[in-house]
JSON list of C-alpha atoms in Angstrom, two decimals:
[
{"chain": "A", "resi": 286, "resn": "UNK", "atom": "CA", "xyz": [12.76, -17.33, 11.13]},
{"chain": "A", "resi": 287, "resn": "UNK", "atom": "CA", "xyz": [16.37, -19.15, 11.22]},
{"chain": "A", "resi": 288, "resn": "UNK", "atom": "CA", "xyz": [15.39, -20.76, 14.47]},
{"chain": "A", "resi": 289, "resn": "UNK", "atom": "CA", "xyz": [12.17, -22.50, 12.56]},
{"chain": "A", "resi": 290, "resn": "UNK", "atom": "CA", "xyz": [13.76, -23.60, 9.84]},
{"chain": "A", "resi": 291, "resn": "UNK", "atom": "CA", "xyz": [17.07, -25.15, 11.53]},
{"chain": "A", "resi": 292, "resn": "UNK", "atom": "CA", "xyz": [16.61, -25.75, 15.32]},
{"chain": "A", "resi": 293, "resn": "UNK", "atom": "CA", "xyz": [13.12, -27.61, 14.49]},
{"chain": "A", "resi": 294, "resn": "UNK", "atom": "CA", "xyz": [12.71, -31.82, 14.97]},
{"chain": "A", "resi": 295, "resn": "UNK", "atom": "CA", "xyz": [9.72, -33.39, 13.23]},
{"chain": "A", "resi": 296, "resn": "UNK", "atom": "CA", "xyz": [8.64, -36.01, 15.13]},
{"chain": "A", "resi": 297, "resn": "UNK", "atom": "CA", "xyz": [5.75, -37.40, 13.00]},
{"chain": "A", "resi": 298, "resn": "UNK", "atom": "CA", "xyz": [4.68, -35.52, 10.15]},
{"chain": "A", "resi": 299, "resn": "UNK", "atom": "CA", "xyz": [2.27, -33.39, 11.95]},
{"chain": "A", "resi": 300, "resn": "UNK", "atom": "CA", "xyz": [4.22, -32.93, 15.08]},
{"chain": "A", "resi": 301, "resn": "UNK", "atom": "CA", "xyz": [7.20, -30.86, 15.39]},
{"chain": "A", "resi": 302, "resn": "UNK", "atom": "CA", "xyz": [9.20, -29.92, 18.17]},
{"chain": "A", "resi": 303, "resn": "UNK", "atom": "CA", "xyz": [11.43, -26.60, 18.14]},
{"chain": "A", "resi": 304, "resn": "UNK", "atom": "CA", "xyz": [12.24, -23.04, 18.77]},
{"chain": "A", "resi": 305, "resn": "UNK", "atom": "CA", "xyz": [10.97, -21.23, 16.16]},
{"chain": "A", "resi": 306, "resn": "UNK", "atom": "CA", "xyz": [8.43, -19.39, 18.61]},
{"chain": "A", "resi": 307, "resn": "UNK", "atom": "CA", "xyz": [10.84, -18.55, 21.07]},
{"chain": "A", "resi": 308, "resn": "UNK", "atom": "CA", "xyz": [11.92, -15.40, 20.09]},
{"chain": "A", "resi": 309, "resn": "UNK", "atom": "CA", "xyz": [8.30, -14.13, 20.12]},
{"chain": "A", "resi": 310, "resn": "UNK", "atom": "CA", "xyz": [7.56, -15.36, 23.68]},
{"chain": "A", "resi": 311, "resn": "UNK", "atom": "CA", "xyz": [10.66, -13.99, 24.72]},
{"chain": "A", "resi": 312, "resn": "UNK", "atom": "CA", "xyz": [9.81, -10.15, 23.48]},
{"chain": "A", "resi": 313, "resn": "UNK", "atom": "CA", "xyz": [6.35, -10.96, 24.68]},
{"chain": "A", "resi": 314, "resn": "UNK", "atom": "CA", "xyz": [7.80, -11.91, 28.07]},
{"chain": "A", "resi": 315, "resn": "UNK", "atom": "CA", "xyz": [10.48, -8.95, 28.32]},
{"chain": "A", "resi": 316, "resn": "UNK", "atom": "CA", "xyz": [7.88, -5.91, 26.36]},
{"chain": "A", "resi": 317, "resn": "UNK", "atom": "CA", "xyz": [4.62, -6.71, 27.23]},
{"chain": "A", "resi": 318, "resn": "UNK", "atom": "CA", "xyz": [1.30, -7.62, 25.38]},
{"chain": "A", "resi": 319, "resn": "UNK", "atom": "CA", "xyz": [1.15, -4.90, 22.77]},
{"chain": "A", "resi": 320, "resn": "UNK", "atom": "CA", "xyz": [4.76, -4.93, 21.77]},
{"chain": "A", "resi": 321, "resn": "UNK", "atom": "CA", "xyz": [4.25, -7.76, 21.60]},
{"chain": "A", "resi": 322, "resn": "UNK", "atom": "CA", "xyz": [1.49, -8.36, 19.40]},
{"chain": "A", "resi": 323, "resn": "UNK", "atom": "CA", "xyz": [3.07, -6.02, 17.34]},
{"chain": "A", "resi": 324, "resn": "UNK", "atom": "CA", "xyz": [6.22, -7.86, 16.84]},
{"chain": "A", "resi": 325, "resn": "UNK", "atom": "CA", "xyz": [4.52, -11.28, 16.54]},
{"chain": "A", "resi": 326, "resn": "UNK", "atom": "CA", "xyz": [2.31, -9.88, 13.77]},
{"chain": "A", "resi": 327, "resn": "UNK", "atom": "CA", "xyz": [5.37, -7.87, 11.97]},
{"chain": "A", "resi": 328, "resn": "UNK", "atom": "CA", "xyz": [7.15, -11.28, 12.09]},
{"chain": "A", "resi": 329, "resn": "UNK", "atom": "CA", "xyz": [4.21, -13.66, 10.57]},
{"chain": "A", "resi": 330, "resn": "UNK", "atom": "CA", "xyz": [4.28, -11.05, 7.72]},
{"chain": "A", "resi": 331, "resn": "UNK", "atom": "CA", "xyz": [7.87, -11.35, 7.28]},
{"chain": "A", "resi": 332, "resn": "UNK", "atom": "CA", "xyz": [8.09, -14.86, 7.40]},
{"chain": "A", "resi": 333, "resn": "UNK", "atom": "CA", "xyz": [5.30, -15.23, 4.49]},
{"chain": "A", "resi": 334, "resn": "UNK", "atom": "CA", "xyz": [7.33, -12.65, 2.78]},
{"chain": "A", "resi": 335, "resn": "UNK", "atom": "CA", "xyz": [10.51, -14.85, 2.75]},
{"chain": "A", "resi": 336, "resn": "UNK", "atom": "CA", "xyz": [8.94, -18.09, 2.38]},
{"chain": "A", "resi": 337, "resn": "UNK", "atom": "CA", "xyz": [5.00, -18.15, 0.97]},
{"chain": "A", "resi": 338, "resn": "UNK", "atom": "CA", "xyz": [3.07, -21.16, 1.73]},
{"chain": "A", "resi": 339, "resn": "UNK", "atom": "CA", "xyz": [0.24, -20.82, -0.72]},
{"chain": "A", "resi": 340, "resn": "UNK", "atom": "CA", "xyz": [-2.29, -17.43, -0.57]},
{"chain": "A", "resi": 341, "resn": "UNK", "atom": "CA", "xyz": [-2.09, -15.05, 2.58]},
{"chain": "A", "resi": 342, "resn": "UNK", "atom": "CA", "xyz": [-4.34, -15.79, 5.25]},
{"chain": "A", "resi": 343, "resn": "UNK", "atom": "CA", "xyz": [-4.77, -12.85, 7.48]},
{"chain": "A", "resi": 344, "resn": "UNK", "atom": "CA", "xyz": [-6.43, -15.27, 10.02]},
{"chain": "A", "resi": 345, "resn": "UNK", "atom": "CA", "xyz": [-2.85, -16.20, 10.65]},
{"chain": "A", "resi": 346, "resn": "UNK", "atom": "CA", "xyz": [-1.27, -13.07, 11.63]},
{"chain": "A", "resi": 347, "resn": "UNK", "atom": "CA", "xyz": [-4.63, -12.10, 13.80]},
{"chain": "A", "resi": 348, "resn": "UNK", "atom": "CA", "xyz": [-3.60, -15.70, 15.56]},
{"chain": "A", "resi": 349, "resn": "UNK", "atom": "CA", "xyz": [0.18, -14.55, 15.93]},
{"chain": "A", "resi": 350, "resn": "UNK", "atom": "CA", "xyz": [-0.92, -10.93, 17.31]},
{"chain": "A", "resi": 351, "resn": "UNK", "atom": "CA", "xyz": [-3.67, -12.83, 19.73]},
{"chain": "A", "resi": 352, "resn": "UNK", "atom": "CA", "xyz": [-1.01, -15.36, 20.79]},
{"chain": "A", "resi": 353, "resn": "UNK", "atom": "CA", "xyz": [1.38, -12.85, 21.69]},
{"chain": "A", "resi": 354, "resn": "UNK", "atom": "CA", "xyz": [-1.04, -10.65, 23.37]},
{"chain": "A", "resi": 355, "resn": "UNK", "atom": "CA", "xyz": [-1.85, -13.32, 25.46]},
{"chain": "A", "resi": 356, "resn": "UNK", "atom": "CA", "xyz": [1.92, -14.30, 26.60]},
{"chain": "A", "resi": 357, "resn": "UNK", "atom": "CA", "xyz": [2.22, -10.37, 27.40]},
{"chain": "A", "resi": 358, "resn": "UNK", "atom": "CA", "xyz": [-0.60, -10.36, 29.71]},
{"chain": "A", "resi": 359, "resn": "UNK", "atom": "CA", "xyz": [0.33, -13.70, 31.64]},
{"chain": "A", "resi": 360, "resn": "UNK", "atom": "CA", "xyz": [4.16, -13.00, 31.41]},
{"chain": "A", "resi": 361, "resn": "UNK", "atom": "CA", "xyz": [4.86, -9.74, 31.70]},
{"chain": "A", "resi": 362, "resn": "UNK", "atom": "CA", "xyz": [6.35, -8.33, 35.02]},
{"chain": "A", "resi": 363, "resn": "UNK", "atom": "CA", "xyz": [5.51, -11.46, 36.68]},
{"chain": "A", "resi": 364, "resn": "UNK", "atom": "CA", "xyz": [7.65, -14.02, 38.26]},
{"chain": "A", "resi": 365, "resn": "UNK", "atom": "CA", "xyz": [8.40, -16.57, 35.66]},
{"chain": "A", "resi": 366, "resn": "UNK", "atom": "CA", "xyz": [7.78, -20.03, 36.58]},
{"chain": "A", "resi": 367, "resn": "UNK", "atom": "CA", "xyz": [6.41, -23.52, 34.80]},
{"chain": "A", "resi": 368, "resn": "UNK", "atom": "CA", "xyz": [2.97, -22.82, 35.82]},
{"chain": "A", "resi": 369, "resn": "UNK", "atom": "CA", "xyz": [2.35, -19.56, 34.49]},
{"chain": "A", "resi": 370, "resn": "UNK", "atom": "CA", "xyz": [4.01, -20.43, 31.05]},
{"chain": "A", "resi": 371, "resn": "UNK", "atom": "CA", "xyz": [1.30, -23.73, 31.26]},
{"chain": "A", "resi": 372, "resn": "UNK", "atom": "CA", "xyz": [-1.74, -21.65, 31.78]},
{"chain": "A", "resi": 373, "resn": "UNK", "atom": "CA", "xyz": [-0.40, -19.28, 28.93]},
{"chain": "A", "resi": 374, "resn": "UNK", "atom": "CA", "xyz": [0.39, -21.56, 26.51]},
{"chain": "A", "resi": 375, "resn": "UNK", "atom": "CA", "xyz": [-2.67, -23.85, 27.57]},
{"chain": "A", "resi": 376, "resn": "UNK", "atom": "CA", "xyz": [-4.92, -20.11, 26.77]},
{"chain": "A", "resi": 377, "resn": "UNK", "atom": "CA", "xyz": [-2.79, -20.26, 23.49]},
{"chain": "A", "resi": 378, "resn": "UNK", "atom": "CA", "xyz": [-3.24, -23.79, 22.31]},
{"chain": "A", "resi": 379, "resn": "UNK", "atom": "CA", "xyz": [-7.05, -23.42, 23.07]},
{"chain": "A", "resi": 380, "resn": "UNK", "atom": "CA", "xyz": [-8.36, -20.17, 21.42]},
{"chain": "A", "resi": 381, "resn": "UNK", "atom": "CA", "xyz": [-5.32, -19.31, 18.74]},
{"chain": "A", "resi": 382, "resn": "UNK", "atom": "CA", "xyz": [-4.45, -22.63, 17.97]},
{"chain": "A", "resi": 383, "resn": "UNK", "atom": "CA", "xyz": [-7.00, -25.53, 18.12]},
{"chain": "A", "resi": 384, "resn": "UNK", "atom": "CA", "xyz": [-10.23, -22.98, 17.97]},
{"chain": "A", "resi": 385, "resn": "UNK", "atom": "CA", "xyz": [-9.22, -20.58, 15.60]},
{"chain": "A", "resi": 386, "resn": "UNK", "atom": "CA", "xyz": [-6.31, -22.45, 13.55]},
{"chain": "A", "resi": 387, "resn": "UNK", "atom": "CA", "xyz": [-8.90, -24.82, 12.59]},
{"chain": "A", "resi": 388, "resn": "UNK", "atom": "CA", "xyz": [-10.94, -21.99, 11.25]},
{"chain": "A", "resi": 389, "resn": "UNK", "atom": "CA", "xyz": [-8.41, -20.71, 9.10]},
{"chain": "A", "resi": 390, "resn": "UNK", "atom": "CA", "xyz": [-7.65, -23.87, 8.17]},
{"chain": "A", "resi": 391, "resn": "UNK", "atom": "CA", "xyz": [-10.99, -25.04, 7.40]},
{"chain": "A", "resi": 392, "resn": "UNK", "atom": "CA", "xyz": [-11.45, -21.94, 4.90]},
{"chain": "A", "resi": 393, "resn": "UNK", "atom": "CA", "xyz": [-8.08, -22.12, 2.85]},
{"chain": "A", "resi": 394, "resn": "UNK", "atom": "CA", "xyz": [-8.38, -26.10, 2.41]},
{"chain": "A", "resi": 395, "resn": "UNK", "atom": "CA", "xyz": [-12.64, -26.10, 1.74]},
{"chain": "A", "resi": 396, "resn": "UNK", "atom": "CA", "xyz": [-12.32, -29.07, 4.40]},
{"chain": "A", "resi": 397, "resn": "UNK", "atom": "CA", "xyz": [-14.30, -29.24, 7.95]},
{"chain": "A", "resi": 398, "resn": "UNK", "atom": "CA", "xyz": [-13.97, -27.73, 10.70]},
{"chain": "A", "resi": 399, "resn": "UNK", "atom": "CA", "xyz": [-15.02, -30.61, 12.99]},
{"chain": "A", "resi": 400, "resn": "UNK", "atom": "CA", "xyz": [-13.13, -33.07, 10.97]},
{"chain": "A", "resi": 401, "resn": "UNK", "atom": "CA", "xyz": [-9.86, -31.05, 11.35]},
{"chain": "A", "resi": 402, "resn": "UNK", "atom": "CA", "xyz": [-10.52, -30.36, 14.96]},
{"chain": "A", "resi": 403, "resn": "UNK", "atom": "CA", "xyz": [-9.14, -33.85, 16.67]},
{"chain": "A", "resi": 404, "resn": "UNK", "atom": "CA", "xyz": [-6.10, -34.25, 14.74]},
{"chain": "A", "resi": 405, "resn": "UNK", "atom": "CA", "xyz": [-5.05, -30.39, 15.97]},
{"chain": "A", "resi": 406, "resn": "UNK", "atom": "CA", "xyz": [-6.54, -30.77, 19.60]},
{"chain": "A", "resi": 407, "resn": "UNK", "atom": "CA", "xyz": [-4.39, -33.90, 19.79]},
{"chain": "A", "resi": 408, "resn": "UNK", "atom": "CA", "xyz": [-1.11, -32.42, 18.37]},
{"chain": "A", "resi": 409, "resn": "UNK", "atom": "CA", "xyz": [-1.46, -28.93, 20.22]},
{"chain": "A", "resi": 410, "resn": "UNK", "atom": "CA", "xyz": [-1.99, -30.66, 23.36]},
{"chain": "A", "resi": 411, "resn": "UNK", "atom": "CA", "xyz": [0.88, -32.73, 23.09]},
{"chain": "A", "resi": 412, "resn": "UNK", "atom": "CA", "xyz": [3.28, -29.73, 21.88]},
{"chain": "A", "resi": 413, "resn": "UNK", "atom": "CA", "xyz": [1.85, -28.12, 25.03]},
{"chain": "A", "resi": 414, "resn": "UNK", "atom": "CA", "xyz": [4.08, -29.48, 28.05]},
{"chain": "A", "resi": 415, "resn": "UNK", "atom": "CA", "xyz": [7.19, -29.68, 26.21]},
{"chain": "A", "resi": 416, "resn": "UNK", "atom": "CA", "xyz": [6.92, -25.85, 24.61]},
{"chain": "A", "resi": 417, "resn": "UNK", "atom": "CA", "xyz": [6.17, -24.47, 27.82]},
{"chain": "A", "resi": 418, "resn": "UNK", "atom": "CA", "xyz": [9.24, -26.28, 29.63]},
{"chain": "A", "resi": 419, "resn": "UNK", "atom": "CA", "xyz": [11.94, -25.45, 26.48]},
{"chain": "A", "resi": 420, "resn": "UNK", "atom": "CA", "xyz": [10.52, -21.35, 27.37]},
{"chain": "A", "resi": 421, "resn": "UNK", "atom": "CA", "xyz": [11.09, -21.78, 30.87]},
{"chain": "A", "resi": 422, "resn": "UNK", "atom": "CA", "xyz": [14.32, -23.41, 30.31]},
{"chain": "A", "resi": 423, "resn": "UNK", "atom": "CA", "xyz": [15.66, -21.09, 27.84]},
{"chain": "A", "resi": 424, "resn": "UNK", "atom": "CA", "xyz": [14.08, -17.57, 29.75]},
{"chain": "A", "resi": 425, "resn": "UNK", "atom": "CA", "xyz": [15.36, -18.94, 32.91]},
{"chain": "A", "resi": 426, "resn": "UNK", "atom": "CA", "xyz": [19.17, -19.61, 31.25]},
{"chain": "A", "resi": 427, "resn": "UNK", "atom": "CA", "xyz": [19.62, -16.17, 29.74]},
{"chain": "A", "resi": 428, "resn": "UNK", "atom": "CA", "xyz": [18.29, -14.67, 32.82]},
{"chain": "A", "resi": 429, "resn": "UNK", "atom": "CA", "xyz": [21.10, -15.82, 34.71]},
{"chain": "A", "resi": 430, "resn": "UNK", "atom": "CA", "xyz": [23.14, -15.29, 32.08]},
{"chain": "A", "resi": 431, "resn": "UNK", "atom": "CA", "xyz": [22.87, -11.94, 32.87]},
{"chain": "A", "resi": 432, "resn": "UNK", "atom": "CA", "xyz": [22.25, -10.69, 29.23]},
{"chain": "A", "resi": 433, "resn": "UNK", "atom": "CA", "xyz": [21.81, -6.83, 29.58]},
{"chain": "A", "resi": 434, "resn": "UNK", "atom": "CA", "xyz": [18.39, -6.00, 27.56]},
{"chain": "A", "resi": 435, "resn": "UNK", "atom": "CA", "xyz": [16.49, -2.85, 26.65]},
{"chain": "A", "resi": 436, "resn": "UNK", "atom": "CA", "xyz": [13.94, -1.42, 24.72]},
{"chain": "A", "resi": 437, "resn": "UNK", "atom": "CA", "xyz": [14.09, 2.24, 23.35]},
{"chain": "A", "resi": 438, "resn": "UNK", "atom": "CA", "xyz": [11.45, 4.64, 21.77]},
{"chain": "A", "resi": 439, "resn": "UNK", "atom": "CA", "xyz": [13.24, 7.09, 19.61]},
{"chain": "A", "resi": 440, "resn": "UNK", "atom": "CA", "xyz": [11.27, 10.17, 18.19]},
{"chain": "A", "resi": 441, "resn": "UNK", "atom": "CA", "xyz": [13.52, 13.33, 18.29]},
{"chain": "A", "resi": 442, "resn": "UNK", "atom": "CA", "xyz": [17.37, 13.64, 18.85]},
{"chain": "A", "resi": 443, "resn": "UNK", "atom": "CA", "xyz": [17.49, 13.53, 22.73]},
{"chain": "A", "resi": 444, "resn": "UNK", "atom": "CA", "xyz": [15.72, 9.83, 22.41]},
{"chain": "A", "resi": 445, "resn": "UNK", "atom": "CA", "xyz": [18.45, 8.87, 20.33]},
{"chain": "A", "resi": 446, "resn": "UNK", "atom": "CA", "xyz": [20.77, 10.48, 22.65]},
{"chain": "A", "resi": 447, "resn": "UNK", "atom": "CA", "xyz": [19.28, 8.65, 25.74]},
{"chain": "A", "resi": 448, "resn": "UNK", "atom": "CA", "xyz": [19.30, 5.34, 23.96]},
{"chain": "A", "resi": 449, "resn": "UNK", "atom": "CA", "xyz": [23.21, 6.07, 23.00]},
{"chain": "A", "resi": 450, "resn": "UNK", "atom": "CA", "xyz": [24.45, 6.68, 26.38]},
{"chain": "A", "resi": 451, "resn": "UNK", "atom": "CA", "xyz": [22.82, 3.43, 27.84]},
{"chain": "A", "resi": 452, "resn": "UNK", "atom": "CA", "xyz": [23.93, 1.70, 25.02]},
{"chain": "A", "resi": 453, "resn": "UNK", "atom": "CA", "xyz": [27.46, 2.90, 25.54]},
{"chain": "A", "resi": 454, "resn": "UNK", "atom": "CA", "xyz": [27.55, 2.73, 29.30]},
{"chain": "A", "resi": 455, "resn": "UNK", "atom": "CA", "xyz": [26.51, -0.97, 28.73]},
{"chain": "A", "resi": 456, "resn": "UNK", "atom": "CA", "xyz": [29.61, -1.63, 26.09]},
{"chain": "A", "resi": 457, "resn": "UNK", "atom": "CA", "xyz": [32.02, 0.90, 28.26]},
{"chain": "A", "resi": 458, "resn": "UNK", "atom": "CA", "xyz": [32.84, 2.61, 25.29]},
{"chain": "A", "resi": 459, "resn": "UNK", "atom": "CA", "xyz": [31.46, 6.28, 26.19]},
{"chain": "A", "resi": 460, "resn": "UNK", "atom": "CA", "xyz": [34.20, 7.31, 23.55]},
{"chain": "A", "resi": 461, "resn": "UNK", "atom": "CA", "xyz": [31.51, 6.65, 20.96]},
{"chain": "A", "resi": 462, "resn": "UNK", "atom": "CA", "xyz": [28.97, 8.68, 22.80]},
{"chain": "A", "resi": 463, "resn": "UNK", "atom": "CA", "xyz": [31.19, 11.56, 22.08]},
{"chain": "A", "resi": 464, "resn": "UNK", "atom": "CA", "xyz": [31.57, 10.21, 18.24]},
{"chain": "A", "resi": 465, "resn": "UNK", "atom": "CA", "xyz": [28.20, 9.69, 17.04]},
{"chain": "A", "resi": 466, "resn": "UNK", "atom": "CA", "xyz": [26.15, 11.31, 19.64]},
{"chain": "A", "resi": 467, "resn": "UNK", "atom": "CA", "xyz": [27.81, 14.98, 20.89]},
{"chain": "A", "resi": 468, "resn": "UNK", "atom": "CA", "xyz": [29.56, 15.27, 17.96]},
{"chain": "A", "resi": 469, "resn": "UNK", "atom": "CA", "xyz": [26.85, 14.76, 15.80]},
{"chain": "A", "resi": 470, "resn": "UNK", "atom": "CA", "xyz": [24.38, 16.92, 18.12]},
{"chain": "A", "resi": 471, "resn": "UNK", "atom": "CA", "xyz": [26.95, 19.96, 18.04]},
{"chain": "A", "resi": 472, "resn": "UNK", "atom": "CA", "xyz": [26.76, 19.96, 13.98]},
{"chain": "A", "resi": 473, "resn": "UNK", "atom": "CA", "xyz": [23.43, 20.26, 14.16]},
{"chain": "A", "resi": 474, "resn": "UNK", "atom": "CA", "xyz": [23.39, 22.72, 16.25]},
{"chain": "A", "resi": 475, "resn": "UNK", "atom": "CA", "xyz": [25.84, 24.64, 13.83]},
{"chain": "A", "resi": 476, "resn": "UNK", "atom": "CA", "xyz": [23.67, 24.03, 11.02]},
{"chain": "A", "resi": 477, "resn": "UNK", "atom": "CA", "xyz": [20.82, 25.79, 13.27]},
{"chain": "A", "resi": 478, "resn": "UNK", "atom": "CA", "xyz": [22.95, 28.75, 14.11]},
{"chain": "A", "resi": 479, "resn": "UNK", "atom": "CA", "xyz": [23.94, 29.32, 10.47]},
{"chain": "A", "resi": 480, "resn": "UNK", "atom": "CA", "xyz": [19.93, 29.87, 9.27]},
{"chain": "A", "resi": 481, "resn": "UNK", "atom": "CA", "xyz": [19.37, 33.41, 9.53]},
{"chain": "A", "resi": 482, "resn": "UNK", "atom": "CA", "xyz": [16.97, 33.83, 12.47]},
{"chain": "A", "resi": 483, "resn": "UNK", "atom": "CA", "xyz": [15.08, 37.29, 10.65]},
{"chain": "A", "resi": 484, "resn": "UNK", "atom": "CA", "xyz": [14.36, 37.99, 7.12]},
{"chain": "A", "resi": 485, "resn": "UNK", "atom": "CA", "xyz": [12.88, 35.22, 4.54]},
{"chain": "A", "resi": 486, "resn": "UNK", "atom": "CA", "xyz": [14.03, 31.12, 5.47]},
{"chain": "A", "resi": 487, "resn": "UNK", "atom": "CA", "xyz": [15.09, 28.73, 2.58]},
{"chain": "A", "resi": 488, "resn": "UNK", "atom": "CA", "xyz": [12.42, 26.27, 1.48]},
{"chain": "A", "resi": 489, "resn": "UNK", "atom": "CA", "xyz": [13.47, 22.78, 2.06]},
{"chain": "A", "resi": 490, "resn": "UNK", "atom": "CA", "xyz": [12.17, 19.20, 0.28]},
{"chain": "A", "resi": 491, "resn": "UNK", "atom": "CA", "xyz": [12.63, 16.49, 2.73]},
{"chain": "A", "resi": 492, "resn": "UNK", "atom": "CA", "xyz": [12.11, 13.04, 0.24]}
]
């Protein structure tokens, strides 16, 4: 959301060039396709949450989840390179973007379809080339950065657990590991013992 709104040059007034979509493509890239899509369609909500552009369109966020399902498929566990990202984003700018971003389009504004069709072919098509080298650019610059990245599932305490002790042997500070992970297991584990294991249990409302 910050990255769209500051690190974005307008080059005509339809045209803009920036990085507001890398973060998606990058959790796309790293995730998967229905992480992904997930994230991409958490975000578009978010984003019209902070800053509404007229009514909600749920054409949009379909497009975002789409788009990012899309990136997943190409991107995922696959060797990155400039002509993968092209194909994607080519797949993207097609069928999310020119096909059915015109759609949308056409039914929030009560204008054509066909007459709305150029202008976005042409502007999607020329956004195509230089989005797909600033991801390549970017992925391939963090990647040797060698920014330490995971993703975690956490249902029960021994997820959370799991997740802590990666997340600790990553920072080298397995002292917190002990603070807010054994410590905090052992109290439970107190507060188990102390509930009398025969005879009637307390009644407990979880809000």
């Amino acid at each position: 959301i910050v990255l769209n709104q500051l690190a974005t040059i307008r080059v005509t007034p339809n045209l803009k060039i920036g990085f507001g979509a890398l973060p998606n493509e990058l959790v796309d890239y790293l995730f998967g396709p229905v992480v992904g899509s997930l994230f991409g369609g958490g975000m578009d909500i978010i984003k019209f949450m902070l800053k509404p552009d007229g009514g909600f369109m749920p054409g949009f966020t379909f497009n975002a989840m789409l788009a990012a399902f899309i990136y997943g498929l190409f991107l995922y566990k696959k060797p990155l390179s400039l002509k993968r990202m092209l194909a994607a984003k080519l797949v993207v700018a097609v069928l999310c973007n020119i096909l059915l971003g015109t759609l949308w389009l056409s039914m929030i504004n009560g204008k054509g379809y066909l007459a709305l069709l150029p202008a976005r072919a042409v502007k999607n098509l020329i956004q195509w080339p230089v989005d797909s080298l600033i991801f390549v650019l970017v992925a391939k610059t963090l990647e040797q950065a060698g920014v330490p990245c995971a993703f975690f599932k956490v249902e029960v305490f021994q997820d959370y657990l799991r997740m802590l002790d990666i997340c600790t042997d990553i920072t080298g500070r397995k002292d917190l590991y002990e603070q807010h992970g054994l410590a905090i297991q052992q109290a439970i584990q107190g507060t188990l013992d102390a509930v009398p294991q025969d005879g009637e249990r307390p009644t407990v409302l979880l809000i």
